[in-house]
Coordinates of N, CA and C and ligand atoms in Angstrom, one line a residue:
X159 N 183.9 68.3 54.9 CA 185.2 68.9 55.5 C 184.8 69.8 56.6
X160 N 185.5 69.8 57.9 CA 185.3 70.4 58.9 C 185.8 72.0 58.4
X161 N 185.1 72.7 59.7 CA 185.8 74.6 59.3 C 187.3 74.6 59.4
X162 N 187.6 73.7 60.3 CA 189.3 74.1 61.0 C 190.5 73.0 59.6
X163 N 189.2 72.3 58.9 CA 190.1 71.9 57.4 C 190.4 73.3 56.4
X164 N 189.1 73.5 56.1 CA 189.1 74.6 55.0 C 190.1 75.6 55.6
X165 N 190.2 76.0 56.9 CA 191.1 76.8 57.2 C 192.8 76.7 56.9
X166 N 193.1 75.1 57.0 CA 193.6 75.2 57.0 C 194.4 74.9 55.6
X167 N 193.6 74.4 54.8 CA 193.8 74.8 53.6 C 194.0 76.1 52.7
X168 N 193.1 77.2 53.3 CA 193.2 78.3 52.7 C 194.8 78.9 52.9
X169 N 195.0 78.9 54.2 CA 196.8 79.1 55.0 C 197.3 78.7 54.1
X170 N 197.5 77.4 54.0 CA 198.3 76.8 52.8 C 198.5 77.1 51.5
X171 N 197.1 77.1 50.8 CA 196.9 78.0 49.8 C 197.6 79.4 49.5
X172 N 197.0 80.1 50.4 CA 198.0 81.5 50.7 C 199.6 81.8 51.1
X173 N 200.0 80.6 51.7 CA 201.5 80.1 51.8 C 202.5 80.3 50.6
X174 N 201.7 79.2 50.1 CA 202.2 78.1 48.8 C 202.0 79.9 47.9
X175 N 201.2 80.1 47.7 CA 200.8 81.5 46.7 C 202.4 82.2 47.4
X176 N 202.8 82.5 48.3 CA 203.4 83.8 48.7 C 204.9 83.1 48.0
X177 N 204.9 82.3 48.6 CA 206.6 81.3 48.3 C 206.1 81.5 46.6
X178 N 205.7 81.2 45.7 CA 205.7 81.6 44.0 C 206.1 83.2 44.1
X179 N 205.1 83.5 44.4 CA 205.0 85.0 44.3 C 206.4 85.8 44.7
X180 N 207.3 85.5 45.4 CA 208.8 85.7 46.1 C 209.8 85.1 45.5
X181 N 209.2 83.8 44.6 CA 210.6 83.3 44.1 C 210.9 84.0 42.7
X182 N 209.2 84.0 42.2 CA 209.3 84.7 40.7 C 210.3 85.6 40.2
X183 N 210.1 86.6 41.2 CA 210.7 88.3 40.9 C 212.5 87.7 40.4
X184 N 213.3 86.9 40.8 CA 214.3 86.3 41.3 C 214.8 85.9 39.9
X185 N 213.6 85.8 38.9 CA 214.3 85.2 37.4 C 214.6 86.3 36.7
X186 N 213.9 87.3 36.7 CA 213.7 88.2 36.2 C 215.2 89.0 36.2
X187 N 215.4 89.8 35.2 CA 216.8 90.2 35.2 C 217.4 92.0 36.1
X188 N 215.8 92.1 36.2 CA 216.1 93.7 36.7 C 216.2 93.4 38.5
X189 N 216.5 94.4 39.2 CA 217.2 94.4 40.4 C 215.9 95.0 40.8
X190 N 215.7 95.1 42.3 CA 214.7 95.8 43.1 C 214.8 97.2 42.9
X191 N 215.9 97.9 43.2 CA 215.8 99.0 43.0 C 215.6 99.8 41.1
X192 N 215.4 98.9 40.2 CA 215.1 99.8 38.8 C 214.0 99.3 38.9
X193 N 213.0 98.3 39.4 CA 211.7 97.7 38.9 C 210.7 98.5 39.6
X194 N 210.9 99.9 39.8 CA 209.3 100.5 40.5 C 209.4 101.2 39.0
X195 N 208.2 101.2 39.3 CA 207.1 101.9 38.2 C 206.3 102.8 38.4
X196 N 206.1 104.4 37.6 CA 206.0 105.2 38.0 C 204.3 105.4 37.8
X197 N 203.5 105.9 38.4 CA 202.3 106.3 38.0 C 201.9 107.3 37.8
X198 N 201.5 107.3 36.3 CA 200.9 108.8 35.9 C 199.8 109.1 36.3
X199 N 198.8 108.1 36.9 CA 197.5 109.2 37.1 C 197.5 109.4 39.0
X200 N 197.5 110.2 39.1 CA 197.7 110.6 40.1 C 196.7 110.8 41.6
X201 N 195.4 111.1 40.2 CA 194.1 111.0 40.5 C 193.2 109.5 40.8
X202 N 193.7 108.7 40.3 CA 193.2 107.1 40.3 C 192.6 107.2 42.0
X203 N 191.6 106.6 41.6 CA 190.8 106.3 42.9 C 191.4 105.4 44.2
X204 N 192.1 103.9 43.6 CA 193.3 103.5 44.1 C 194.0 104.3 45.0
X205 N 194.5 104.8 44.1 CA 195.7 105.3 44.5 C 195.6 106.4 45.9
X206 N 194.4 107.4 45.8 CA 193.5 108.3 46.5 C 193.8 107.2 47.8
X207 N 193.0 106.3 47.8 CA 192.7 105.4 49.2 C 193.6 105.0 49.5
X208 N 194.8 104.4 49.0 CA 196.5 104.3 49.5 C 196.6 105.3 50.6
X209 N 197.2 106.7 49.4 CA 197.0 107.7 50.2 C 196.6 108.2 51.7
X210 N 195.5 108.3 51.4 CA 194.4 108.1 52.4 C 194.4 107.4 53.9
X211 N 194.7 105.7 53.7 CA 194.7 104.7 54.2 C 196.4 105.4 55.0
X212 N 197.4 105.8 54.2 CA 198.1 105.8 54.6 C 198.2 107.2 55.9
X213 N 198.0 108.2 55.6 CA 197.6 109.6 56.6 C 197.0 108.9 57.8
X214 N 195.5 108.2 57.8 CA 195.4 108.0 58.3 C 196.3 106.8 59.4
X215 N 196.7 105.9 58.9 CA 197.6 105.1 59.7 C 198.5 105.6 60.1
X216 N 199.1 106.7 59.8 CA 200.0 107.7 60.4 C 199.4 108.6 61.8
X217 N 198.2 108.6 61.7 CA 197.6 109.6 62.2 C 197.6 108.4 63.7
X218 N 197.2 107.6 63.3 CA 196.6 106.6 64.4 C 197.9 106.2 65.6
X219 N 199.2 106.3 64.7 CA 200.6 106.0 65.2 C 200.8 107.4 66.2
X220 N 200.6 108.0 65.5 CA 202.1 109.2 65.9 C 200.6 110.3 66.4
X221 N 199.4 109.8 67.0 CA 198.8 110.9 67.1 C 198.5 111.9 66.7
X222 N 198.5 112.3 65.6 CA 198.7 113.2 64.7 C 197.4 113.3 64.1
X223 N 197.0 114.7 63.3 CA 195.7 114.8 62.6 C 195.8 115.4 61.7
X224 N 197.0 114.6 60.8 CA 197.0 115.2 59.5 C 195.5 114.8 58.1
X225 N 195.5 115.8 57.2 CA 194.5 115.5 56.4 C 195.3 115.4 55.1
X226 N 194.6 114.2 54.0 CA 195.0 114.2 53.3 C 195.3 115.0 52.2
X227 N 195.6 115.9 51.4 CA 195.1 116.7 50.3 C 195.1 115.6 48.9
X228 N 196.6 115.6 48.3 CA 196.6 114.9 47.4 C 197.5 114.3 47.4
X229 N 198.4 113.3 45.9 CA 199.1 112.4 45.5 C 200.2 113.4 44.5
X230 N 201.3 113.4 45.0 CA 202.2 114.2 43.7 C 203.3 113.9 43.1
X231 N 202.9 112.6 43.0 CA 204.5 111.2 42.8 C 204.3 109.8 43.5
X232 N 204.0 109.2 42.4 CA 204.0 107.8 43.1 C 204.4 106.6 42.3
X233 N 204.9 105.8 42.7 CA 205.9 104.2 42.1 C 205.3 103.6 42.6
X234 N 205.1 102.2 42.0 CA 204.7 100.9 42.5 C 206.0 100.4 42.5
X235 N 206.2 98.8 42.9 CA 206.9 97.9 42.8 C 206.1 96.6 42.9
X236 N 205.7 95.6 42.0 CA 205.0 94.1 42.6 C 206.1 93.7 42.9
X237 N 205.6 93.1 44.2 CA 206.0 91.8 45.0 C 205.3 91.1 45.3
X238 N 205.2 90.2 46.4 CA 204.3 89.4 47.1 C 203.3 90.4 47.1
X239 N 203.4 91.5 47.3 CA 202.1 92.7 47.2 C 202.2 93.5 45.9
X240 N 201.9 94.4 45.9 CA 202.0 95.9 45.3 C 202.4 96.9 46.8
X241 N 203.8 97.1 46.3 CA 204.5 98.4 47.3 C 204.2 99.7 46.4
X242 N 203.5 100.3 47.3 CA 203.3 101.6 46.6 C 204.1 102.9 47.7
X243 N 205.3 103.9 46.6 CA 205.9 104.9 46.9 C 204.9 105.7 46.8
X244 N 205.0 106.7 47.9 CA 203.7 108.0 47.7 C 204.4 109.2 48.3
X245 N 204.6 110.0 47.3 CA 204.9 111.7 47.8 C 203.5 112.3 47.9
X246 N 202.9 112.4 49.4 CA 201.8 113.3 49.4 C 202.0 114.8 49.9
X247 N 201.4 115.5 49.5 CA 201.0 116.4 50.3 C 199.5 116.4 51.5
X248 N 199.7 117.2 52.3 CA 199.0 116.5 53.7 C 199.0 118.4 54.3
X249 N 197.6 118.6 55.2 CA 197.6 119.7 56.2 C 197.6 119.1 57.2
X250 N 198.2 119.9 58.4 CA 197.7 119.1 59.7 C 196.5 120.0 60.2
X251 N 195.6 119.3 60.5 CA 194.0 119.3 60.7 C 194.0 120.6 62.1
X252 N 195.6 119.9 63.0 CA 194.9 120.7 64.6 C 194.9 122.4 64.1
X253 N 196.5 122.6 63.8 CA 196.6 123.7 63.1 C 196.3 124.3 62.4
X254 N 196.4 125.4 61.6 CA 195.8 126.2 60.4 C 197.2 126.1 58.8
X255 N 198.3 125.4 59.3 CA 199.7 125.4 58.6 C 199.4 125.4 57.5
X256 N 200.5 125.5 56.3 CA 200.6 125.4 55.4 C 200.0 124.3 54.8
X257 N 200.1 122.9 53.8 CA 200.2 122.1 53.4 C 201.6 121.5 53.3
X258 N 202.1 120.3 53.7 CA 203.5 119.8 53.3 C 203.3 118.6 53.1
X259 N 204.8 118.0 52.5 CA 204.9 117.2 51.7 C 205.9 115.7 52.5
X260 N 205.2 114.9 52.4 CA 205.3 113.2 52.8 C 205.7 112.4 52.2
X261 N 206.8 111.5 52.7 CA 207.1 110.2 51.7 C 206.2 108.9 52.4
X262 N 205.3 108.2 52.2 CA 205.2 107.1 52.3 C 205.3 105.8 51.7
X263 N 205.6 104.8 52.2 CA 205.4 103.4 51.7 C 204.5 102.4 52.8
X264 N 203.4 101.7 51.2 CA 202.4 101.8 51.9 C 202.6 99.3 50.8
X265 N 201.9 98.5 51.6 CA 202.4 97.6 50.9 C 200.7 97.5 50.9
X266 N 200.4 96.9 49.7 CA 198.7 96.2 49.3 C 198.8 94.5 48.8
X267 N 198.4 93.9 50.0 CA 197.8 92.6 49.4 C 197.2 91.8 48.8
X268 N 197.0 91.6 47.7 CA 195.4 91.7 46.7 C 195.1 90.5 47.2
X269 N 195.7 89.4 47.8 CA 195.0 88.0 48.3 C 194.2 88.1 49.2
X270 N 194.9 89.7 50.1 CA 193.9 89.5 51.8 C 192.9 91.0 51.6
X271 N 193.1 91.6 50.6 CA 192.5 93.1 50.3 C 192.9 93.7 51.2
X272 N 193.9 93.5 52.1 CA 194.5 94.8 52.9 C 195.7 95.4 52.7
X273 N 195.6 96.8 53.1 CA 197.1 97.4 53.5 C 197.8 97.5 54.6
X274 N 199.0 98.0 54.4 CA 199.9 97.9 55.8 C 201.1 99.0 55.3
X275 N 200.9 99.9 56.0 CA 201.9 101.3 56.3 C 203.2 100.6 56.4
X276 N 204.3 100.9 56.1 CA 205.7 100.4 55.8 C 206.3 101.7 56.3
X277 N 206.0 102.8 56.0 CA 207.1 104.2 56.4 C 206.0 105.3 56.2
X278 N 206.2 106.3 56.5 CA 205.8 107.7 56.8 C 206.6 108.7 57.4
X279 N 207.5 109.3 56.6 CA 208.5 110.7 56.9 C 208.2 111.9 56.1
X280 N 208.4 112.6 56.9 CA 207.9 114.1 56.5 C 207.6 114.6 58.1
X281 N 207.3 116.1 57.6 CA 207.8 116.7 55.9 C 208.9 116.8 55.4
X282 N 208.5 116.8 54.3 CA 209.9 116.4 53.6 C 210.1 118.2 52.8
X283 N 211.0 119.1 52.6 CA 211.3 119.9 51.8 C 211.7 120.1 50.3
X284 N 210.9 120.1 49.3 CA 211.0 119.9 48.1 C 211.4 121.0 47.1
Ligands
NAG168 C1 210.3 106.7 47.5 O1 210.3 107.9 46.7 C2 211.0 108.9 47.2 C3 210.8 110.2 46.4 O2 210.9 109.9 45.0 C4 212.5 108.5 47.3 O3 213.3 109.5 47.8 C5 212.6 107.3 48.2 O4 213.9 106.8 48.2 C6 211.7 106.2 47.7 N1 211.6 105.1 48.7 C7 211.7 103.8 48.3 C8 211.6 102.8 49.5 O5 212.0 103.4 47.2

């Protein structure tokens, strides 16, 4: 089999996966908005690099040089990904400021191992 077969097999494969993965949710009796799920460890290494992955993606957008500190609230939701809600707290790096507090949504692909920033507002006042 040629490379530009397997390619395009794999597409397909990953297609065909995404269309399951989107119809599933659909049987299920709960609605989008009750099915996030909250995470207790806050600490999870995961979770850290979401985080993380996310500041920085923010940073890269909006020019910004915020640092990450920590995680102090976060939901999942599966879908075709894992959407992960994230209340961080963040310093901004240029400045000496306080620490404040971030909502992001961040989506994780486990078929392609990447992320993709969805939102980033803050600070937010808690
Ligand atoms: C994410 O969580 C925050 C804080 O709990 C909430 O205000 C916001 O509506 C959530 N966003 C989504 C997309 O669910």
């Amino acid at each position: 089999m040629s490379s530009n077969h397997t390619l395009l097999l794999t597409i397909l494969v990953f297609f065909l996966g995404s269309i399951f993965c989107n119809v599933t949710p659909a049987f299920g009796s709960k609605t989008h908005a009750d099915s996030w799920i909250p995470v207790k460890n806050l600490n999870g290494p995961k979770l850290v690099k979401i985080g993380k992955f996310a500041v920085g993606e923010h940073n890269n957008k909006a020019n910004s040089n915020l640092m990450f500190d920590k995680v102090v609230k976060a939901e999942i939701h599966q879908g075709y990904g894992i959407e992960y809600n994230l209340t961080i707290v963040a310093k901004d790096g240029a400045r000496n400021d306080k620490p404040k507090t971030y909502v992001t949504v961040v989506v994780y692909d486990q078929f392609m191992d990447s992320s993709h920033l969805v939102s980033f507002k803050g600070p937010i006042y808690v």
